[in-house]
Amino acid sequence: MPGDADSVRFARYLSALSHAEGQRDFLSAIAAAARASGVAPIAASLAAKLELNVDAFLMAVAVGAACDVLTPFGHQCNTLVLGPGGYRCGDYWKLGLPLSLMGIAAGVPLIAWVWDL
């Protein structure tokens, strides 16, 4: 039943997964706008079926798509500094992983709080 404690918990986990979607390596070669536009209809459909606020799910997708800092290919600025900065692909994990975890730790509860999930 939508609205009970289990579906609310499921929606929060889905929001976390949608947010984490931006950090997945296999989607890093795709631009953030393309990632968001590809996942947004799925998130909106799922929110509608759960009878939860669609805006919260779409915000989770947008934040997730914008937070790809684990690889040099996740954002064009990461790629631009790769060569001139003398960075290696493994260097992005050193700062990118804690930054991604902080983004998830802050983003999921804030989205759930703002949109009252």
PDB file of N, CA, C and O in Angstrom, residues 27-104:
ATOM      1  N   LEU A  27      28.325   4.842 -16.633  1.00  0.00           N
ATOM      2  CA  LEU A  27      27.601   5.982 -17.193  1.00  0.00           C
ATOM      3  C   LEU A  27      28.455   7.235 -17.259  1.00  0.00           C
ATOM      4  O   LEU A  27      27.988   8.283 -17.661  1.00  0.00           O
ATOM      5  N   SER A  28      29.709   7.133 -16.862  1.00  0.00           N
ATOM      6  CA  SER A  28      30.561   8.315 -16.788  1.00  0.00           C
ATOM      7  C   SER A  28      30.842   8.934 -18.154  1.00  0.00           C
ATOM      8  O   SER A  28      31.112  10.120 -18.238  1.00  0.00           O
ATOM      9  N   ALA A  29      30.815   8.148 -19.191  1.00  0.00           N
ATOM     10  CA  ALA A  29      31.109   8.684 -20.519  1.00  0.00           C
ATOM     11  C   ALA A  29      29.925   9.458 -21.094  1.00  0.00           C
ATOM     12  O   ALA A  29      30.069  10.144 -22.090  1.00  0.00           O
ATOM     13  N   ILE A  30      28.779   9.356 -20.463  1.00  0.00           N
ATOM     14  CA  ILE A  30      27.583  10.045 -20.936  1.00  0.00           C
ATOM     15  C   ILE A  30      27.455  11.367 -20.184  1.00  0.00           C
ATOM     16  O   ILE A  30      27.655  11.414 -18.977  1.00  0.00           O
ATOM     17  N   ALA A  31      27.123  12.409 -20.867  1.00  0.00           N
ATOM     18  CA  ALA A  31      26.974  13.729 -20.237  1.00  0.00           C
ATOM     19  C   ALA A  31      25.873  13.705 -19.176  1.00  0.00           C
ATOM     20  O   ALA A  31      24.935  12.912 -19.252  1.00  0.00           O
ATOM     21  N   ALA A  32      26.008  14.575 -18.187  1.00  0.00           N
ATOM     22  CA  ALA A  32      25.066  14.604 -17.072  1.00  0.00           C
ATOM     23  C   ALA A  32      23.633  14.837 -17.542  1.00  0.00           C
ATOM     24  O   ALA A  32      22.694  14.221 -17.029  1.00  0.00           O
ATOM     25  N   ALA A  33      23.452  15.716 -18.508  1.00  0.00           N
ATOM     26  CA  ALA A  33      22.099  15.985 -19.008  1.00  0.00           C
ATOM     27  C   ALA A  33      21.499  14.743 -19.668  1.00  0.00           C
ATOM     28  O   ALA A  33      20.309  14.452 -19.503  1.00  0.00           O
ATOM     29  N   ALA A  34      22.310  14.004 -20.388  1.00  0.00           N
ATOM     30  CA  ALA A  34      21.819  12.784 -21.025  1.00  0.00           C
ATOM     31  C   ALA A  34      21.488  11.713 -19.988  1.00  0.00           C
ATOM     32  O   ALA A  34      20.489  11.000 -20.124  1.00  0.00           O
ATOM     33  N   ARG A  35      22.329  11.613 -18.955  1.00  0.00           N
ATOM     34  CA  ARG A  35      22.027  10.648 -17.883  1.00  0.00           C
ATOM     35  C   ARG A  35      20.712  11.002 -17.214  1.00  0.00           C
ATOM     36  O   ARG A  35      19.869  10.139 -16.985  1.00  0.00           O
ATOM     37  N   ALA A  36      20.551  12.269 -16.878  1.00  0.00           N
ATOM     38  CA  ALA A  36      19.333  12.692 -16.187  1.00  0.00           C
ATOM     39  C   ALA A  36      18.100  12.504 -17.059  1.00  0.00           C
ATOM     40  O   ALA A  36      17.065  12.042 -16.585  1.00  0.00           O
ATOM     41  N   SER A  37      18.203  12.836 -18.324  1.00  0.00           N
ATOM     42  CA  SER A  37      17.039  12.692 -19.194  1.00  0.00           C
ATOM     43  C   SER A  37      16.710  11.235 -19.473  1.00  0.00           C
ATOM     44  O   SER A  37      15.562  10.908 -19.772  1.00  0.00           O
ATOM     45  N   GLY A  38      17.686  10.352 -19.352  1.00  0.00           N
ATOM     46  CA  GLY A  38      17.415   8.932 -19.540  1.00  0.00           C
ATOM     47  C   GLY A  38      16.795   8.274 -18.327  1.00  0.00           C
ATOM     48  O   GLY A  38      15.959   7.376 -18.439  1.00  0.00           O
ATOM     49  N   VAL A  39      17.167   8.711 -17.139  1.00  0.00           N
ATOM     50  CA  VAL A  39      16.694   8.083 -15.904  1.00  0.00           C
ATOM     51  C   VAL A  39      15.454   8.790 -15.361  1.00  0.00           C
ATOM     52  O   VAL A  39      14.656   8.183 -14.649  1.00  0.00           O
ATOM     53  N   ALA A  40      15.247  10.044 -15.693  1.00  0.00           N
ATOM     54  CA  ALA A  40      14.129  10.814 -15.155  1.00  0.00           C
ATOM     55  C   ALA A  40      12.760  10.184 -15.428  1.00  0.00           C
ATOM     56  O   ALA A  40      11.936  10.119 -14.509  1.00  0.00           O
ATOM     57  N   PRO A  41      12.473   9.703 -16.636  1.00  0.00           N
ATOM     58  CA  PRO A  41      11.155   9.092 -16.850  1.00  0.00           C
ATOM     59  C   PRO A  41      10.940   7.839 -15.995  1.00  0.00           C
ATOM     60  O   PRO A  41       9.824   7.586 -15.540  1.00  0.00           O
ATOM     61  N   ILE A  42      11.994   7.091 -15.755  1.00  0.00           N
ATOM     62  CA  ILE A  42      11.878   5.893 -14.913  1.00  0.00           C
ATOM     63  C   ILE A  42      11.561   6.300 -13.481  1.00  0.00           C
ATOM     64  O   ILE A  42      10.677   5.731 -12.832  1.00  0.00           O
ATOM     65  N   ALA A  43      12.286   7.308 -12.978  1.00  0.00           N
ATOM     66  CA  ALA A  43      12.050   7.781 -11.609  1.00  0.00           C
ATOM     67  C   ALA A  43      10.651   8.375 -11.466  1.00  0.00           C
ATOM     68  O   ALA A  43       9.963   8.133 -10.474  1.00  0.00           O
ATOM     69  N   ALA A  44      10.219   9.149 -12.446  1.00  0.00           N
ATOM     70  CA  ALA A  44       8.890   9.765 -12.386  1.00  0.00           C
ATOM     71  C   ALA A  44       7.794   8.707 -12.423  1.00  0.00           C
ATOM     72  O   ALA A  44       6.804   8.794 -11.684  1.00  0.00           O
ATOM     73  N   SER A  45       7.980   7.710 -13.244  1.00  0.00           N
ATOM     74  CA  SER A  45       6.999   6.630 -13.329  1.00  0.00           C
ATOM     75  C   SER A  45       6.911   5.855 -12.017  1.00  0.00           C
ATOM     76  O   SER A  45       5.822   5.527 -11.539  1.00  0.00           O
ATOM     77  N   LEU A  46       8.044   5.572 -11.433  1.00  0.00           N
ATOM     78  CA  LEU A  46       8.057   4.839 -10.179  1.00  0.00           C
ATOM     79  C   LEU A  46       7.430   5.660  -9.054  1.00  0.00           C
ATOM     80  O   LEU A  46       6.658   5.136  -8.248  1.00  0.00           O
ATOM     81  N   ALA A  47       7.724   6.948  -9.005  1.00  0.00           N
ATOM     82  CA  ALA A  47       7.126   7.811  -7.984  1.00  0.00           C
ATOM     83  C   ALA A  47       5.609   7.866  -8.146  1.00  0.00           C
ATOM     84  O   ALA A  47       4.873   7.826  -7.153  1.00  0.00           O
ATOM     85  N   ALA A  48       5.144   7.935  -9.373  1.00  0.00           N
ATOM     86  CA  ALA A  48       3.706   7.972  -9.619  1.00  0.00           C
ATOM     87  C   ALA A  48       3.043   6.669  -9.178  1.00  0.00           C
ATOM     88  O   ALA A  48       1.964   6.681  -8.578  1.00  0.00           O
ATOM     89  N   LYS A  49       3.707   5.548  -9.461  1.00  0.00           N
ATOM     90  CA  LYS A  49       3.134   4.252  -9.051  1.00  0.00           C
ATOM     91  C   LYS A  49       3.119   4.095  -7.541  1.00  0.00           C
ATOM     92  O   LYS A  49       2.239   3.433  -7.000  1.00  0.00           O
ATOM     93  N   LEU A  50       4.086   4.691  -6.863  1.00  0.00           N
ATOM     94  CA  LEU A  50       4.127   4.626  -5.402  1.00  0.00           C
ATOM     95  C   LEU A  50       3.276   5.716  -4.755  1.00  0.00           C
ATOM     96  O   LEU A  50       3.184   5.791  -3.537  1.00  0.00           O
ATOM     97  N   GLU A  51       2.686   6.570  -5.599  1.00  0.00           N
ATOM     98  CA  GLU A  51       1.883   7.699  -5.151  1.00  0.00           C
ATOM     99  C   GLU A  51       2.681   8.607  -4.210  1.00  0.00           C
ATOM    100  O   GLU A  51       2.203   9.056  -3.176  1.00  0.00           O
ATOM    101  N   LEU A  52       3.916   8.880  -4.602  1.00  0.00           N
ATOM    102  CA  LEU A  52       4.791   9.791  -3.869  1.00  0.00           C
ATOM    103  C   LEU A  52       5.106  10.985  -4.753  1.00  0.00           C
ATOM    104  O   LEU A  52       4.835  10.984  -5.956  1.00  0.00           O
ATOM    105  N   ASN A  53       5.698  11.995  -4.180  1.00  0.00           N
ATOM    106  CA  ASN A  53       5.990  13.233  -4.893  1.00  0.00           C
ATOM    107  C   ASN A  53       7.028  12.985  -5.995  1.00  0.00           C
ATOM    108  O   ASN A  53       8.158  12.589  -5.714  1.00  0.00           O
ATOM    109  N   VAL A  54       6.642  13.246  -7.211  1.00  0.00           N
ATOM    110  CA  VAL A  54       7.517  13.031  -8.363  1.00  0.00           C
ATOM    111  C   VAL A  54       8.720  13.975  -8.315  1.00  0.00           C
ATOM    112  O   VAL A  54       9.827  13.601  -8.702  1.00  0.00           O
ATOM    113  N   ASP A  55       8.526  15.180  -7.812  1.00  0.00           N
ATOM    114  CA  ASP A  55       9.609  16.163  -7.766  1.00  0.00           C
ATOM    115  C   ASP A  55      10.802  15.667  -6.958  1.00  0.00           C
ATOM    116  O   ASP A  55      11.953  15.932  -7.315  1.00  0.00           O
ATOM    117  N   ALA A  56      10.556  14.951  -5.882  1.00  0.00           N
ATOM    118  CA  ALA A  56      11.645  14.436  -5.056  1.00  0.00           C
ATOM    119  C   ALA A  56      12.492  13.439  -5.838  1.00  0.00           C
ATOM    120  O   ALA A  56      13.731  13.465  -5.772  1.00  0.00           O
ATOM    121  N   PHE A  57      11.849  12.583  -6.590  1.00  0.00           N
ATOM    122  CA  PHE A  57      12.573  11.588  -7.374  1.00  0.00           C
ATOM    123  C   PHE A  57      13.357  12.257  -8.505  1.00  0.00           C
ATOM    124  O   PHE A  57      14.489  11.880  -8.786  1.00  0.00           O
ATOM    125  N   LEU A  58      12.758  13.250  -9.129  1.00  0.00           N
ATOM    126  CA  LEU A  58      13.457  13.953 -10.196  1.00  0.00           C
ATOM    127  C   LEU A  58      14.644  14.750  -9.657  1.00  0.00           C
ATOM    128  O   LEU A  58      15.686  14.829 -10.311  1.00  0.00           O
ATOM    129  N   MET A  59      14.509  15.312  -8.473  1.00  0.00           N
ATOM    130  CA  MET A  59      15.624  16.024  -7.868  1.00  0.00           C
ATOM    131  C   MET A  59      16.758  15.064  -7.526  1.00  0.00           C
ATOM    132  O   MET A  59      17.934  15.393  -7.710  1.00  0.00           O
ATOM    133  N   ALA A  60      16.429  13.884  -7.051  1.00  0.00           N
ATOM    134  CA  ALA A  60      17.454  12.892  -6.753  1.00  0.00           C
ATOM    135  C   ALA A  60      18.218  12.496  -8.017  1.00  0.00           C
ATOM    136  O   ALA A  60      19.445  12.345  -7.993  1.00  0.00           O
ATOM    137  N   VAL A  61      17.514  12.361  -9.113  1.00  0.00           N
ATOM    138  CA  VAL A  61      18.168  12.036 -10.383  1.00  0.00           C
ATOM    139  C   VAL A  61      19.073  13.189 -10.825  1.00  0.00           C
ATOM    140  O   VAL A  61      20.212  12.974 -11.240  1.00  0.00           O
ATOM    141  N   ALA A  62      18.587  14.409 -10.721  1.00  0.00           N
ATOM    142  CA  ALA A  62      19.378  15.575 -11.140  1.00  0.00           C
ATOM    143  C   ALA A  62      20.637  15.726 -10.298  1.00  0.00           C
ATOM    144  O   ALA A  62      21.724  15.966 -10.827  1.00  0.00           O
ATOM    145  N   VAL A  63      20.494  15.585  -8.998  1.00  0.00           N
ATOM    146  CA  VAL A  63      21.661  15.695  -8.116  1.00  0.00           C
ATOM    147  C   VAL A  63      22.650  14.570  -8.400  1.00  0.00           C
ATOM    148  O   VAL A  63      23.858  14.787  -8.477  1.00  0.00           O
ATOM    149  N   GLY A  64      22.148  13.375  -8.570  1.00  0.00           N
ATOM    150  CA  GLY A  64      23.020  12.239  -8.871  1.00  0.00           C
ATOM    151  C   GLY A  64      23.775  12.400 -10.172  1.00  0.00           C
ATOM    152  O   GLY A  64      24.960  12.080 -10.267  1.00  0.00           O
ATOM    153  N   ALA A  65      23.103  12.904 -11.183  1.00  0.00           N
ATOM    154  CA  ALA A  65      23.761  13.094 -12.476  1.00  0.00           C
ATOM    155  C   ALA A  65      24.827  14.178 -12.424  1.00  0.00           C
ATOM    156  O   ALA A  65      25.808  14.126 -13.163  1.00  0.00           O
ATOM    157  N   ALA A  66      24.652  15.137 -11.545  1.00  0.00           N
ATOM    158  CA  ALA A  66      25.605  16.245 -11.458  1.00  0.00           C
ATOM    159  C   ALA A  66      26.794  15.949 -10.550  1.00  0.00           C
ATOM    160  O   ALA A  66      27.749  16.717 -10.538  1.00  0.00           O
ATOM    161  N   CYS A  67      26.741  14.868  -9.808  1.00  0.00           N
ATOM    162  CA  CYS A  67      27.763  14.603  -8.783  1.00  0.00           C
ATOM    163  C   CYS A  67      28.777  13.538  -9.181  1.00  0.00           C
ATOM    164  O   CYS A  67      29.319  12.859  -8.304  1.00  0.00           O
ATOM    165  N   ASP A  68      29.042  13.369 -10.425  1.00  0.00           N
ATOM    166  CA  ASP A  68      29.994  12.341 -10.837  1.00  0.00           C
ATOM    167  C   ASP A  68      31.414  12.891 -10.748  1.00  0.00           C
ATOM    168  O   ASP A  68      31.887  13.595 -11.631  1.00  0.00           O
ATOM    169  N   VAL A  69      32.089  12.571  -9.660  1.00  0.00           N
ATOM    170  CA  VAL A  69      33.453  13.057  -9.454  1.00  0.00           C
ATOM    171  C   VAL A  69      34.435  11.908  -9.237  1.00  0.00           C
ATOM    172  O   VAL A  69      35.565  12.129  -8.842  1.00  0.00           O
ATOM    173  N   LEU A  70      34.013  10.673  -9.502  1.00  0.00           N
ATOM    174  CA  LEU A  70      34.872   9.513  -9.262  1.00  0.00           C
ATOM    175  C   LEU A  70      35.824   9.217 -10.414  1.00  0.00           C
ATOM    176  O   LEU A  70      36.788   8.489 -10.225  1.00  0.00           O
ATOM    177  N   THR A  71      35.554   9.737 -11.579  1.00  0.00           N
ATOM    178  CA  THR A  71      36.396   9.454 -12.735  1.00  0.00           C
ATOM    179  C   THR A  71      36.726  10.755 -13.471  1.00  0.00           C
ATOM    180  O   THR A  71      36.015  11.746 -13.332  1.00  0.00           O
ATOM    181  N   PRO A  72      37.775  10.739 -14.274  1.00  0.00           N
ATOM    182  CA  PRO A  72      38.077  11.938 -15.064  1.00  0.00           C
ATOM    183  C   PRO A  72      37.097  12.148 -16.214  1.00  0.00           C
ATOM    184  O   PRO A  72      37.110  13.199 -16.850  1.00  0.00           O
ATOM    185  N   PHE A  73      36.234  11.195 -16.463  1.00  0.00           N
ATOM    186  CA  PHE A  73      35.322  11.286 -17.601  1.00  0.00           C
ATOM    187  C   PHE A  73      33.914  11.685 -17.179  1.00  0.00           C
ATOM    188  O   PHE A  73      33.048  11.871 -18.003  1.00  0.00           O
ATOM    189  N   GLY A  74      33.667  11.812 -15.871  1.00  0.00           N
ATOM    190  CA  GLY A  74      32.341  12.136 -15.367  1.00  0.00           C
ATOM    191  C   GLY A  74      31.908  13.556 -15.679  1.00  0.00           C
ATOM    192  O   GLY A  74      30.733  13.830 -15.819  1.00  0.00           O
ATOM    193  N   HIS A  75      32.850  14.449 -15.769  1.00  0.00           N
ATOM    194  CA  HIS A  75      32.535  15.851 -16.068  1.00  0.00           C
ATOM    195  C   HIS A  75      33.648  16.407 -16.947  1.00  0.00           C
ATOM    196  O   HIS A  75      34.812  16.023 -16.820  1.00  0.00           O
ATOM    197  N   GLN A  76      33.308  17.311 -17.829  1.00  0.00           N
ATOM    198  CA  GLN A  76      34.302  17.828 -18.765  1.00  0.00           C
ATOM    199  C   GLN A  76      35.447  18.541 -18.060  1.00  0.00           C
ATOM    200  O   GLN A  76      36.586  18.523 -18.525  1.00  0.00           O
ATOM    201  N   CYS A  77      35.188  19.159 -16.916  1.00  0.00           N
ATOM    202  CA  CYS A  77      36.273  19.838 -16.178  1.00  0.00           C
ATOM    203  C   CYS A  77      37.268  18.829 -15.620  1.00  0.00           C
ATOM    204  O   CYS A  77      38.470  19.110 -15.571  1.00  0.00           O
ATOM    205  N   ASN A  78      36.784  17.677 -15.202  1.00  0.00           N
ATOM    206  CA  ASN A  78      37.689  16.618 -14.741  1.00  0.00           C
ATOM    207  C   ASN A  78      38.620  16.187 -15.868  1.00  0.00           C
ATOM    208  O   ASN A  78      39.809  15.966 -15.650  1.00  0.00           O
ATOM    209  N   THR A  79      38.065  16.072 -17.056  1.00  0.00           N
ATOM    210  CA  THR A  79      38.865  15.647 -18.202  1.00  0.00           C
ATOM    211  C   THR A  79      39.882  16.723 -18.584  1.00  0.00           C
ATOM    212  O   THR A  79      41.024  16.412 -18.939  1.00  0.00           O
ATOM    213  N   LEU A  80      39.499  17.987 -18.489  1.00  0.00           N
ATOM    214  CA  LEU A  80      40.401  19.081 -18.865  1.00  0.00           C
ATOM    215  C   LEU A  80      41.639  19.157 -17.976  1.00  0.00           C
ATOM    216  O   LEU A  80      42.716  19.517 -18.448  1.00  0.00           O
ATOM    217  N   VAL A  81      41.524  18.838 -16.699  1.00  0.00           N
ATOM    218  CA  VAL A  81      42.676  18.934 -15.800  1.00  0.00           C
ATOM    219  C   VAL A  81      43.465  17.648 -15.705  1.00  0.00           C
ATOM    220  O   VAL A  81      44.527  17.621 -15.078  1.00  0.00           O
ATOM    221  N   LEU A  82      43.000  16.584 -16.323  1.00  0.00           N
ATOM    222  CA  LEU A  82      43.671  15.290 -16.246  1.00  0.00           C
ATOM    223  C   LEU A  82      45.104  15.364 -16.762  1.00  0.00           C
ATOM    224  O   LEU A  82      46.048  15.034 -16.046  1.00  0.00           O
ATOM    225  N   GLY A  83      45.300  15.823 -17.974  1.00  0.00           N
ATOM    226  CA  GLY A  83      46.634  15.895 -18.566  1.00  0.00           C
ATOM    227  C   GLY A  83      47.508  16.996 -17.989  1.00  0.00           C
ATOM    228  O   GLY A  83      48.604  16.728 -17.488  1.00  0.00           O
ATOM    229  N   PRO A  84      47.056  18.253 -18.033  1.00  0.00           N
ATOM    230  CA  PRO A  84      47.895  19.345 -17.531  1.00  0.00           C
ATOM    231  C   PRO A  84      48.234  19.225 -16.041  1.00  0.00           C
ATOM    232  O   PRO A  84      49.301  19.648 -15.611  1.00  0.00           O
ATOM    233  N   GLY A  85      47.356  18.636 -15.247  1.00  0.00           N
ATOM    234  CA  GLY A  85      47.599  18.499 -13.817  1.00  0.00           C
ATOM    235  C   GLY A  85      48.454  17.302 -13.463  1.00  0.00           C
ATOM    236  O   GLY A  85      48.875  17.145 -12.323  1.00  0.00           O
ATOM    237  N   GLY A  86      48.712  16.441 -14.437  1.00  0.00           N
ATOM    238  CA  GLY A  86      49.499  15.244 -14.187  1.00  0.00           C
ATOM    239  C   GLY A  86      48.757  14.201 -13.360  1.00  0.00           C
ATOM    240  O   GLY A  86      49.375  13.361 -12.698  1.00  0.00           O
ATOM    241  N   TYR A  87      47.438  14.245 -13.398  1.00  0.00           N
ATOM    242  CA  TYR A  87      46.639  13.296 -12.633  1.00  0.00           C
ATOM    243  C   TYR A  87      46.534  11.975 -13.361  1.00  0.00           C
ATOM    244  O   TYR A  87      46.650  11.900 -14.586  1.00  0.00           O
ATOM    245  N   ARG A  88      46.278  10.923 -12.593  1.00  0.00           N
ATOM    246  CA  ARG A  88      45.962   9.610 -13.141  1.00  0.00           C
ATOM    247  C   ARG A  88      44.506   9.299 -12.808  1.00  0.00           C
ATOM    248  O   ARG A  88      43.925   9.939 -11.935  1.00  0.00           O
ATOM    249  N   CYS A  89      43.934   8.325 -13.474  1.00  0.00           N
ATOM    250  CA  CYS A  89      42.526   7.983 -13.221  1.00  0.00           C
ATOM    251  C   CYS A  89      42.294   7.616 -11.761  1.00  0.00           C
ATOM    252  O   CYS A  89      41.265   7.955 -11.183  1.00  0.00           O
ATOM    253  N   GLY A  90      43.227   6.929 -11.141  1.00  0.00           N
ATOM    254  CA  GLY A  90      43.084   6.538  -9.747  1.00  0.00           C
ATOM    255  C   GLY A  90      43.103   7.699  -8.777  1.00  0.00           C
ATOM    256  O   GLY A  90      42.614   7.586  -7.645  1.00  0.00           O
ATOM    257  N   ASP A  91      43.652   8.837  -9.177  1.00  0.00           N
ATOM    258  CA  ASP A  91      43.693  10.003  -8.300  1.00  0.00           C
ATOM    259  C   ASP A  91      42.305  10.572  -8.020  1.00  0.00           C
ATOM    260  O   ASP A  91      42.071  11.183  -6.978  1.00  0.00           O
ATOM    261  N   TYR A  92      41.378  10.387  -8.928  1.00  0.00           N
ATOM    262  CA  TYR A  92      40.039  10.942  -8.761  1.00  0.00           C
ATOM    263  C   TYR A  92      39.279  10.235  -7.640  1.00  0.00           C
ATOM    264  O   TYR A  92      38.396  10.824  -7.021  1.00  0.00           O
ATOM    265  N   TRP A  93      39.609   8.998  -7.359  1.00  0.00           N
ATOM    266  CA  TRP A  93      38.952   8.258  -6.278  1.00  0.00           C
ATOM    267  C   TRP A  93      39.325   8.808  -4.908  1.00  0.00           C
ATOM    268  O   TRP A  93      38.544   8.732  -3.966  1.00  0.00           O
ATOM    269  N   LYS A  94      40.531   9.342  -4.788  1.00  0.00           N
ATOM    270  CA  LYS A  94      41.010   9.805  -3.474  1.00  0.00           C
ATOM    271  C   LYS A  94      40.132  10.912  -2.900  1.00  0.00           C
ATOM    272  O   LYS A  94      39.843  10.932  -1.710  1.00  0.00           O
ATOM    273  N   LEU A  95      39.735  11.848  -3.713  1.00  0.00           N
ATOM    274  CA  LEU A  95      38.844  12.909  -3.261  1.00  0.00           C
ATOM    275  C   LEU A  95      37.405  12.652  -3.693  1.00  0.00           C
ATOM    276  O   LEU A  95      36.471  13.028  -2.992  1.00  0.00           O
ATOM    277  N   GLY A  96      37.242  11.983  -4.810  1.00  0.00           N
ATOM    278  CA  GLY A  96      35.901  11.765  -5.351  1.00  0.00           C
ATOM    279  C   GLY A  96      35.030  10.859  -4.505  1.00  0.00           C
ATOM    280  O   GLY A  96      33.831  11.109  -4.358  1.00  0.00           O
ATOM    281  N   LEU A  97      35.610   9.812  -3.924  1.00  0.00           N
ATOM    282  CA  LEU A  97      34.795   8.895  -3.121  1.00  0.00           C
ATOM    283  C   LEU A  97      34.268   9.572  -1.860  1.00  0.00           C
ATOM    284  O   LEU A  97      33.055   9.517  -1.607  1.00  0.00           O
ATOM    285  N   PRO A  98      35.118  10.235  -1.058  1.00  0.00           N
ATOM    286  CA  PRO A  98      34.550  10.929   0.102  1.00  0.00           C
ATOM    287  C   PRO A  98      33.547  12.023  -0.289  1.00  0.00           C
ATOM    288  O   PRO A  98      32.527  12.212   0.383  1.00  0.00           O
ATOM    289  N   LEU A  99      33.825  12.718  -1.372  1.00  0.00           N
ATOM    290  CA  LEU A  99      32.908  13.763  -1.822  1.00  0.00           C
ATOM    291  C   LEU A  99      31.570  13.168  -2.255  1.00  0.00           C
ATOM    292  O   LEU A  99      30.502  13.709  -1.938  1.00  0.00           O
ATOM    293  N   SER A 100      31.608  12.047  -2.952  1.00  0.00           N
ATOM    294  CA  SER A 100      30.370  11.380  -3.366  1.00  0.00           C
ATOM    295  C   SER A 100      29.577  10.886  -2.164  1.00  0.00           C
ATOM    296  O   SER A 100      28.355  11.024  -2.119  1.00  0.00           O
ATOM    297  N   LEU A 101      30.277  10.307  -1.197  1.00  0.00           N
ATOM    298  CA  LEU A 101      29.595   9.819   0.009  1.00  0.00           C
ATOM    299  C   LEU A 101      28.969  10.974   0.796  1.00  0.00           C
ATOM    300  O   LEU A 101      27.859  10.846   1.318  1.00  0.00           O
ATOM    301  N   MET A 102      29.668  12.105   0.851  1.00  0.00           N
ATOM    302  CA  MET A 102      29.090  13.274   1.521  1.00  0.00           C
ATOM    303  C   MET A 102      27.863  13.793   0.773  1.00  0.00           C
ATOM    304  O   MET A 102      26.881  14.210   1.384  1.00  0.00           O
ATOM    305  N   GLY A 103      27.929  13.761  -0.550  1.00  0.00           N
ATOM    306  CA  GLY A 103      26.782  14.194  -1.348  1.00  0.00           C
ATOM    307  C   GLY A 103      25.567  13.310  -1.129  1.00  0.00           C
ATOM    308  O   GLY A 103      24.433  13.798  -1.008  1.00  0.00           O
ATOM    309  N   ILE A 104      25.781  12.003  -1.060  1.00  0.00           N
ATOM    310  CA  ILE A 104      24.680  11.073  -0.805  1.00  0.00           C
ATOM    311  C   ILE A 104      24.165  11.246   0.615  1.00  0.00           C
ATOM    312  O   ILE A 104      22.965  11.291   0.864  1.00  0.00           O
TER     313      ILE A 104
END
